[in-house]
PDB file of C-alpha atoms in Angstrom:
ATOM      1  CA  UNK A  32      -7.809  -0.204  14.539  1.00  0.00           C
ATOM      2  CA  UNK A  33      -4.542   0.839  16.166  1.00  0.00           C
ATOM      3  CA  UNK A  34      -5.791   1.000  19.752  1.00  0.00           C
ATOM      4  CA  UNK A  35      -5.698   4.801  19.735  1.00  0.00           C
ATOM      5  CA  UNK A  36      -8.951   6.714  19.366  1.00  0.00           C
ATOM      6  CA  UNK A  37      -9.509  10.407  18.774  1.00  0.00           C
ATOM      7  CA  UNK A  38     -12.592  12.575  19.039  1.00  0.00           C
ATOM      8  CA  UNK A  39     -13.991  14.450  17.310  1.00  0.00           C
ATOM      9  CA  UNK A  40     -12.911  13.287  13.858  1.00  0.00           C
ATOM     10  CA  UNK A  41     -13.849  16.622  12.321  1.00  0.00           C
ATOM     11  CA  UNK A  42     -14.084  20.053  13.916  1.00  0.00           C
ATOM     12  CA  UNK A  43     -14.932  23.445  12.490  1.00  0.00           C
ATOM     13  CA  UNK A  44     -14.440  26.402  14.767  1.00  0.00           C
ATOM     14  CA  UNK A  45     -14.277  30.159  14.668  1.00  0.00           C
ATOM     15  CA  UNK A  46     -11.241  32.070  15.807  1.00  0.00           C
ATOM     16  CA  UNK A  47     -12.921  33.084  19.062  1.00  0.00           C
ATOM     17  CA  UNK A  48     -14.115  29.609  20.033  1.00  0.00           C
ATOM     18  CA  UNK A  49     -12.685  27.291  22.656  1.00  0.00           C
ATOM     19  CA  UNK A  50     -12.673  23.581  21.942  1.00  0.00           C
ATOM     20  CA  UNK A  51     -10.813  20.469  23.042  1.00  0.00           C
ATOM     21  CA  UNK A  52      -9.498  17.442  21.196  1.00  0.00           C
ATOM     22  CA  UNK A  53      -9.459  14.127  22.997  1.00  0.00           C
ATOM     23  CA  UNK A  54      -7.210  11.119  22.576  1.00  0.00           C
ATOM     24  CA  UNK A  55      -7.418   7.766  24.333  1.00  0.00           C
ATOM     25  CA  UNK A  56      -5.117   4.783  24.014  1.00  0.00           C
ATOM     26  CA  UNK A  57      -5.975   1.226  25.038  1.00  0.00           C
ATOM     27  CA  UNK A  58      -2.480  -0.205  24.639  1.00  0.00           C
ATOM     28  CA  UNK A  59      -1.054   0.247  28.107  1.00  0.00           C
ATOM     29  CA  UNK A  60       1.518   2.696  26.771  1.00  0.00           C
ATOM     30  CA  UNK A  61       3.269   5.326  28.841  1.00  0.00           C
ATOM     31  CA  UNK A  62       4.095   7.963  26.241  1.00  0.00           C
ATOM     32  CA  UNK A  63       1.638  10.051  24.257  1.00  0.00           C
ATOM     33  CA  UNK A  64       2.172  12.612  21.528  1.00  0.00           C
ATOM     34  CA  UNK A  65       0.373  15.379  19.677  1.00  0.00           C
ATOM     35  CA  UNK A  66       1.331  16.017  16.057  1.00  0.00           C
ATOM     36  CA  UNK A  67       0.154  18.550  13.497  1.00  0.00           C
ATOM     37  CA  UNK A  68      -0.042  17.325   9.908  1.00  0.00           C
ATOM     38  CA  UNK A  69      -0.412  19.917   7.152  1.00  0.00           C
ATOM     39  CA  UNK A  70      -0.651  19.069   3.480  1.00  0.00           C
ATOM     40  CA  UNK A  71       2.686  18.161   1.882  1.00  0.00           C
ATOM     41  CA  UNK A  72       4.613  18.962   5.059  1.00  0.00           C
ATOM     42  CA  UNK A  73       6.365  16.661   7.533  1.00  0.00           C
ATOM     43  CA  UNK A  74       4.581  15.723  10.683  1.00  0.00           C
ATOM     44  CA  UNK A  75       5.246  18.404  13.280  1.00  0.00           C
ATOM     45  CA  UNK A  76       5.696  17.154  16.810  1.00  0.00           C
ATOM     46  CA  UNK A  77       3.864  19.474  19.202  1.00  0.00           C
ATOM     47  CA  UNK A  78       3.908  17.874  22.628  1.00  0.00           C
ATOM     48  CA  UNK A  79       5.191  14.715  24.286  1.00  0.00           C
ATOM     49  CA  UNK A  80       4.103  13.230  27.576  1.00  0.00           C
ATOM     50  CA  UNK A  81       6.094  10.432  29.185  1.00  0.00           C
ATOM     51  CA  UNK A  82       4.573   8.844  32.263  1.00  0.00           C
ATOM     52  CA  UNK A  83       2.155  11.814  32.447  1.00  0.00           C
ATOM     53  CA  UNK A  84       4.987  14.351  32.521  1.00  0.00           C
ATOM     54  CA  UNK A  85       5.386  16.761  29.627  1.00  0.00           C
ATOM     55  CA  UNK A  86       8.828  16.220  28.153  1.00  0.00           C
ATOM     56  CA  UNK A  87       8.594  18.163  24.900  1.00  0.00           C
ATOM     57  CA  UNK A  88       7.009  21.426  23.867  1.00  0.00           C
ATOM     58  CA  UNK A  89       8.306  22.268  20.443  1.00  0.00           C
ATOM     59  CA  UNK A  90       7.771  26.025  20.444  1.00  0.00           C
ATOM     60  CA  UNK A  91       4.042  25.605  20.134  1.00  0.00           C
ATOM     61  CA  UNK A  92       1.952  28.798  20.484  1.00  0.00           C
ATOM     62  CA  UNK A  93       0.144  29.175  23.777  1.00  0.00           C
ATOM     63  CA  UNK A  94      -3.237  28.990  22.040  1.00  0.00           C
ATOM     64  CA  UNK A  95      -2.605  25.227  22.105  1.00  0.00           C
ATOM     65  CA  UNK A  96      -2.664  23.795  25.625  1.00  0.00           C
ATOM     66  CA  UNK A  97      -2.128  20.077  26.309  1.00  0.00           C
ATOM     67  CA  UNK A  98      -3.386  18.109  29.261  1.00  0.00           C
ATOM     68  CA  UNK A  99      -2.538  14.552  30.274  1.00  0.00           C
ATOM     69  CA  UNK A 100      -4.592  13.478  33.299  1.00  0.00           C
ATOM     70  CA  UNK A 101      -3.375   9.862  33.121  1.00  0.00           C
ATOM     71  CA  UNK A 102      -1.339   7.591  30.865  1.00  0.00           C
ATOM     72  CA  UNK A 103      -4.369   6.650  28.769  1.00  0.00           C
ATOM     73  CA  UNK A 104      -5.806  10.077  28.018  1.00  0.00           C
ATOM     74  CA  UNK A 105      -4.483  13.154  26.303  1.00  0.00           C
ATOM     75  CA  UNK A 106      -6.264  16.396  25.509  1.00  0.00           C
ATOM     76  CA  UNK A 107      -5.429  19.382  23.364  1.00  0.00           C
ATOM     77  CA  UNK A 108      -7.280  22.527  24.403  1.00  0.00           C
ATOM     78  CA  UNK A 109      -7.710  25.102  21.678  1.00  0.00           C
ATOM     79  CA  UNK A 110      -8.528  28.794  21.997  1.00  0.00           C
ATOM     80  CA  UNK A 111      -8.331  31.854  19.747  1.00  0.00           C
ATOM     81  CA  UNK A 112      -6.892  29.831  16.889  1.00  0.00           C
ATOM     82  CA  UNK A 113      -5.839  31.237  13.527  1.00  0.00           C
ATOM     83  CA  UNK A 114      -6.834  29.991  10.062  1.00  0.00           C
ATOM     84  CA  UNK A 115      -3.281  28.685   9.544  1.00  0.00           C
ATOM     85  CA  UNK A 116      -3.919  26.275  12.421  1.00  0.00           C
ATOM     86  CA  UNK A 117      -6.266  24.333  10.154  1.00  0.00           C
ATOM     87  CA  UNK A 118      -4.709  20.884   9.783  1.00  0.00           C
ATOM     88  CA  UNK A 119      -4.990  17.245  10.773  1.00  0.00           C
ATOM     89  CA  UNK A 120      -4.093  16.757  14.436  1.00  0.00           C
ATOM     90  CA  UNK A 121      -2.773  13.315  15.180  1.00  0.00           C
ATOM     91  CA  UNK A 122      -2.354  11.672  18.530  1.00  0.00           C
ATOM     92  CA  UNK A 123       0.078   8.807  19.002  1.00  0.00           C
ATOM     93  CA  UNK A 124       1.267   6.589  21.811  1.00  0.00           C
ATOM     94  CA  UNK A 125       4.300   4.402  22.400  1.00  0.00           C
ATOM     95  CA  UNK A 126       5.532   2.136  25.177  1.00  0.00           C
ATOM     96  CA  UNK A 127       7.750   4.935  26.450  1.00  0.00           C
ATOM     97  CA  UNK A 128      11.094   4.949  28.194  1.00  0.00           C
ATOM     98  CA  UNK A 129      12.798   2.511  25.859  1.00  0.00           C
ATOM     99  CA  UNK A 130      15.016   2.863  22.840  1.00  0.00           C
ATOM    100  CA  UNK A 131      12.675   1.403  20.246  1.00  0.00           C
ATOM    101  CA  UNK A 132       9.992   3.958  19.784  1.00  0.00           C
ATOM    102  CA  UNK A 133       7.362   2.601  17.407  1.00  0.00           C
ATOM    103  CA  UNK A 134       4.401   4.910  17.662  1.00  0.00           C
ATOM    104  CA  UNK A 135       0.763   3.954  17.229  1.00  0.00           C
ATOM    105  CA  UNK A 136      -1.403   6.664  15.743  1.00  0.00           C
ATOM    106  CA  UNK A 137      -5.017   7.595  16.084  1.00  0.00           C
ATOM    107  CA  UNK A 138      -7.068   8.528  13.007  1.00  0.00           C
ATOM    108  CA  UNK A 139      -6.719  12.234  13.671  1.00  0.00           C
ATOM    109  CA  UNK A 140      -9.007  15.222  14.046  1.00  0.00           C
ATOM    110  CA  UNK A 141      -9.454  17.310  10.913  1.00  0.00           C
ATOM    111  CA  UNK A 142      -9.587  20.886  12.223  1.00  0.00           C
ATOM    112  CA  UNK A 143     -10.825  23.819  10.179  1.00  0.00           C
ATOM    113  CA  UNK A 144     -10.525  27.315  11.624  1.00  0.00           C
ATOM    114  CA  UNK A 145     -12.716  29.901   9.984  1.00  0.00           C
TER     115      UNK A 145
ATOM    116  CA  UNK B 175      19.464  21.365  10.870  1.00  0.00           C
ATOM    117  CA  UNK B 176      17.796  18.002  10.537  1.00  0.00           C
ATOM    118  CA  UNK B 177      16.317  16.989   7.236  1.00  0.00           C
ATOM    119  CA  UNK B 178      14.520  14.057   5.671  1.00  0.00           C
ATOM    120  CA  UNK B 179      14.049  14.019   1.899  1.00  0.00           C
ATOM    121  CA  UNK B 180      11.708  11.810  -0.067  1.00  0.00           C
ATOM    122  CA  UNK B 181       9.912  12.287  -3.392  1.00  0.00           C
ATOM    123  CA  UNK B 182       6.586  14.069  -3.172  1.00  0.00           C
ATOM    124  CA  UNK B 183       4.689  11.743  -5.461  1.00  0.00           C
ATOM    125  CA  UNK B 184       5.236   8.558  -7.462  1.00  0.00           C
ATOM    126  CA  UNK B 185       3.068   6.606  -9.871  1.00  0.00           C
ATOM    127  CA  UNK B 186       3.285   2.880 -10.550  1.00  0.00           C
ATOM    128  CA  UNK B 187       1.269   0.164 -12.241  1.00  0.00           C
ATOM    129  CA  UNK B 188      -0.655  -2.605 -10.516  1.00  0.00           C
ATOM    130  CA  UNK B 189       1.461  -5.759 -10.317  1.00  0.00           C
ATOM    131  CA  UNK B 190       4.734  -3.889 -10.753  1.00  0.00           C
ATOM    132  CA  UNK B 191       7.533  -3.011  -8.318  1.00  0.00           C
ATOM    133  CA  UNK B 192       8.244   0.458  -6.922  1.00  0.00           C
ATOM    134  CA  UNK B 193      11.101   1.804  -4.807  1.00  0.00           C
ATOM    135  CA  UNK B 194      10.575   4.846  -2.605  1.00  0.00           C
ATOM    136  CA  UNK B 195      13.808   6.524  -1.530  1.00  0.00           C
ATOM    137  CA  UNK B 196      14.538   8.457   1.626  1.00  0.00           C
ATOM    138  CA  UNK B 197      17.713  10.375   2.465  1.00  0.00           C
ATOM    139  CA  UNK B 198      18.386  11.916   5.832  1.00  0.00           C
ATOM    140  CA  UNK B 199      20.707  14.271   7.674  1.00  0.00           C
ATOM    141  CA  UNK B 200      20.077  14.103  11.400  1.00  0.00           C
ATOM    142  CA  UNK B 201      21.894  14.681  14.662  1.00  0.00           C
ATOM    143  CA  UNK B 202      22.564  11.082  15.500  1.00  0.00           C
ATOM    144  CA  UNK B 203      20.767   7.973  14.378  1.00  0.00           C
ATOM    145  CA  UNK B 204      18.862   5.387  16.358  1.00  0.00           C
ATOM    146  CA  UNK B 205      16.826   3.805  13.635  1.00  0.00           C
ATOM    147  CA  UNK B 206      14.645   4.546  10.640  1.00  0.00           C
ATOM    148  CA  UNK B 207      10.923   3.893  10.316  1.00  0.00           C
ATOM    149  CA  UNK B 208       8.568   3.583   7.398  1.00  0.00           C
ATOM    150  CA  UNK B 209       4.860   4.235   7.917  1.00  0.00           C
ATOM    151  CA  UNK B 210       1.944   3.905   5.538  1.00  0.00           C
ATOM    152  CA  UNK B 211      -0.905   6.408   5.634  1.00  0.00           C
ATOM    153  CA  UNK B 212      -4.071   5.993   3.604  1.00  0.00           C
ATOM    154  CA  UNK B 213      -5.993   9.187   2.929  1.00  0.00           C
ATOM    155  CA  UNK B 214      -7.977  10.236   5.983  1.00  0.00           C
ATOM    156  CA  UNK B 215      -6.525   7.485   8.153  1.00  0.00           C
ATOM    157  CA  UNK B 216      -3.859   7.024  10.804  1.00  0.00           C
ATOM    158  CA  UNK B 217      -0.252   6.302   9.825  1.00  0.00           C
ATOM    159  CA  UNK B 218       0.498   2.630  10.439  1.00  0.00           C
ATOM    160  CA  UNK B 219       3.895   1.083  11.078  1.00  0.00           C
ATOM    161  CA  UNK B 220       5.549  -0.801   8.227  1.00  0.00           C
ATOM    162  CA  UNK B 221       9.186  -1.324   9.142  1.00  0.00           C
ATOM    163  CA  UNK B 222      12.103  -0.397  11.357  1.00  0.00           C
ATOM    164  CA  UNK B 223      15.784  -0.558  10.341  1.00  0.00           C
ATOM    165  CA  UNK B 224      18.669   0.156  12.664  1.00  0.00           C
ATOM    166  CA  UNK B 225      21.416  -1.935  11.027  1.00  0.00           C
ATOM    167  CA  UNK B 226      22.565  -1.772   7.423  1.00  0.00           C
ATOM    168  CA  UNK B 227      20.925  -4.121   5.019  1.00  0.00           C
ATOM    169  CA  UNK B 228      17.596  -5.311   3.750  1.00  0.00           C
ATOM    170  CA  UNK B 229      14.617  -6.297   5.912  1.00  0.00           C
ATOM    171  CA  UNK B 230      11.914  -8.216   4.108  1.00  0.00           C
ATOM    172  CA  UNK B 231       8.300  -8.518   5.185  1.00  0.00           C
ATOM    173  CA  UNK B 232       6.112 -10.145   2.602  1.00  0.00           C
ATOM    174  CA  UNK B 233       5.635  -7.833  -0.369  1.00  0.00           C
ATOM    175  CA  UNK B 234       7.399  -4.966   1.426  1.00  0.00           C
ATOM    176  CA  UNK B 235      11.146  -4.638   2.031  1.00  0.00           C
ATOM    177  CA  UNK B 236      13.148  -1.819   3.589  1.00  0.00           C
ATOM    178  CA  UNK B 237      16.832  -1.133   3.065  1.00  0.00           C
ATOM    179  CA  UNK B 238      19.225   0.991   5.086  1.00  0.00           C
ATOM    180  CA  UNK B 239      22.715   2.353   4.492  1.00  0.00           C
ATOM    181  CA  UNK B 240      23.824   4.383   7.497  1.00  0.00           C
ATOM    182  CA  UNK B 241      27.068   5.524   5.868  1.00  0.00           C
ATOM    183  CA  UNK B 242      25.087   7.048   2.994  1.00  0.00           C
ATOM    184  CA  UNK B 243      22.196   8.348   5.086  1.00  0.00           C
ATOM    185  CA  UNK B 244      19.873   6.475   2.782  1.00  0.00           C
ATOM    186  CA  UNK B 245      16.951   4.115   2.924  1.00  0.00           C
ATOM    187  CA  UNK B 246      14.396   2.778   0.515  1.00  0.00           C
ATOM    188  CA  UNK B 247      11.081   1.022   0.761  1.00  0.00           C
ATOM    189  CA  UNK B 248      10.483  -1.590  -1.933  1.00  0.00           C
ATOM    190  CA  UNK B 249       6.940  -2.649  -2.727  1.00  0.00           C
ATOM    191  CA  UNK B 250       6.448  -5.702  -4.935  1.00  0.00           C
ATOM    192  CA  UNK B 251       3.383  -7.053  -6.734  1.00  0.00           C
ATOM    193  CA  UNK B 252       1.640  -3.745  -6.283  1.00  0.00           C
ATOM    194  CA  UNK B 253      -2.045  -3.772  -5.472  1.00  0.00           C
ATOM    195  CA  UNK B 254      -4.556  -0.950  -5.745  1.00  0.00           C
ATOM    196  CA  UNK B 255      -4.813  -0.873  -1.947  1.00  0.00           C
ATOM    197  CA  UNK B 256      -1.136   0.147  -1.803  1.00  0.00           C
ATOM    198  CA  UNK B 257      -2.159   3.607  -2.977  1.00  0.00           C
ATOM    199  CA  UNK B 258      -1.242   5.685   0.052  1.00  0.00           C
ATOM    200  CA  UNK B 259       1.370   8.041   1.418  1.00  0.00           C
ATOM    201  CA  UNK B 260       4.582   6.502   2.712  1.00  0.00           C
ATOM    202  CA  UNK B 261       6.335   8.351   5.512  1.00  0.00           C
ATOM    203  CA  UNK B 262      10.008   8.004   6.339  1.00  0.00           C
ATOM    204  CA  UNK B 263      11.098   8.946   9.877  1.00  0.00           C
ATOM    205  CA  UNK B 264      14.450   8.847  11.662  1.00  0.00           C
ATOM    206  CA  UNK B 265      14.989   8.460  15.398  1.00  0.00           C
ATOM    207  CA  UNK B 266      17.672  10.975  16.299  1.00  0.00           C
ATOM    208  CA  UNK B 267      20.214  11.001  19.120  1.00  0.00           C
ATOM    209  CA  UNK B 268      17.533  12.278  21.538  1.00  0.00           C
ATOM    210  CA  UNK B 269      15.181   9.471  20.510  1.00  0.00           C
ATOM    211  CA  UNK B 270      12.883  11.957  18.817  1.00  0.00           C
ATOM    212  CA  UNK B 271      11.323  11.049  15.493  1.00  0.00           C
ATOM    213  CA  UNK B 272      12.194  13.357  12.610  1.00  0.00           C
ATOM    214  CA  UNK B 273       9.662  12.975   9.810  1.00  0.00           C
ATOM    215  CA  UNK B 274       9.808  13.354   6.067  1.00  0.00           C
ATOM    216  CA  UNK B 275       6.909  14.989   4.238  1.00  0.00           C
ATOM    217  CA  UNK B 276       5.803  11.654   2.807  1.00  0.00           C
ATOM    218  CA  UNK B 277       5.593  10.183  -0.684  1.00  0.00           C
ATOM    219  CA  UNK B 278       2.173   9.864  -2.217  1.00  0.00           C
ATOM    220  CA  UNK B 279       2.063   6.647  -4.220  1.00  0.00           C
ATOM    221  CA  UNK B 280      -0.550   6.357  -6.949  1.00  0.00           C
ATOM    222  CA  UNK B 281      -1.242   2.901  -8.348  1.00  0.00           C
ATOM    223  CA  UNK B 282      -2.793   2.671 -11.795  1.00  0.00           C
ATOM    224  CA  UNK B 283      -4.528  -0.400 -13.221  1.00  0.00           C
TER     225      UNK B 283
END
């Protein structure tokens, strides 16, 4: 247990569906991250929130929409996804603001887009 | 561009020693991380190096040479549970983590 939980763990959706991924951290951290992990590829940073403010959006398509209502919760809203969006979506948190940036990861949501 | 290179896959024998290399070219350097990721699970932190040299933590050690843009993770007395992917990541000048694709380590009896 890393103190970061993600739901659902598995999700299958059609290209016309709308769904949301949820992440919650119980570590008192101030920074939260969404990553995409595809097989045999480096982790791709999608979004970063620091003290609830979005600080990074790495050219992510608009069909992915993040939401951070407070420092403990992070959502990723999905709509009209493509099959190539199938991947493991990882959430992470870190203390935030400092130089040393060890990140604590959740177990991920395995997303399959049909 | 920024780049992290590590072998895709390695195989080693239970009880042996294995060294997983990582080379990097990044815009700035504020430290290098190693994470372990078992299949279907979250990556978990193993080590952090910011100065040159060897950091030892039990059976695992991590080495850094900033002048060579090089690090390695050394695993001793390998156990079956060490079968996992090992991710190398560098903190760049903007304090963003740049990730390698990971090395899948297979341990055989």
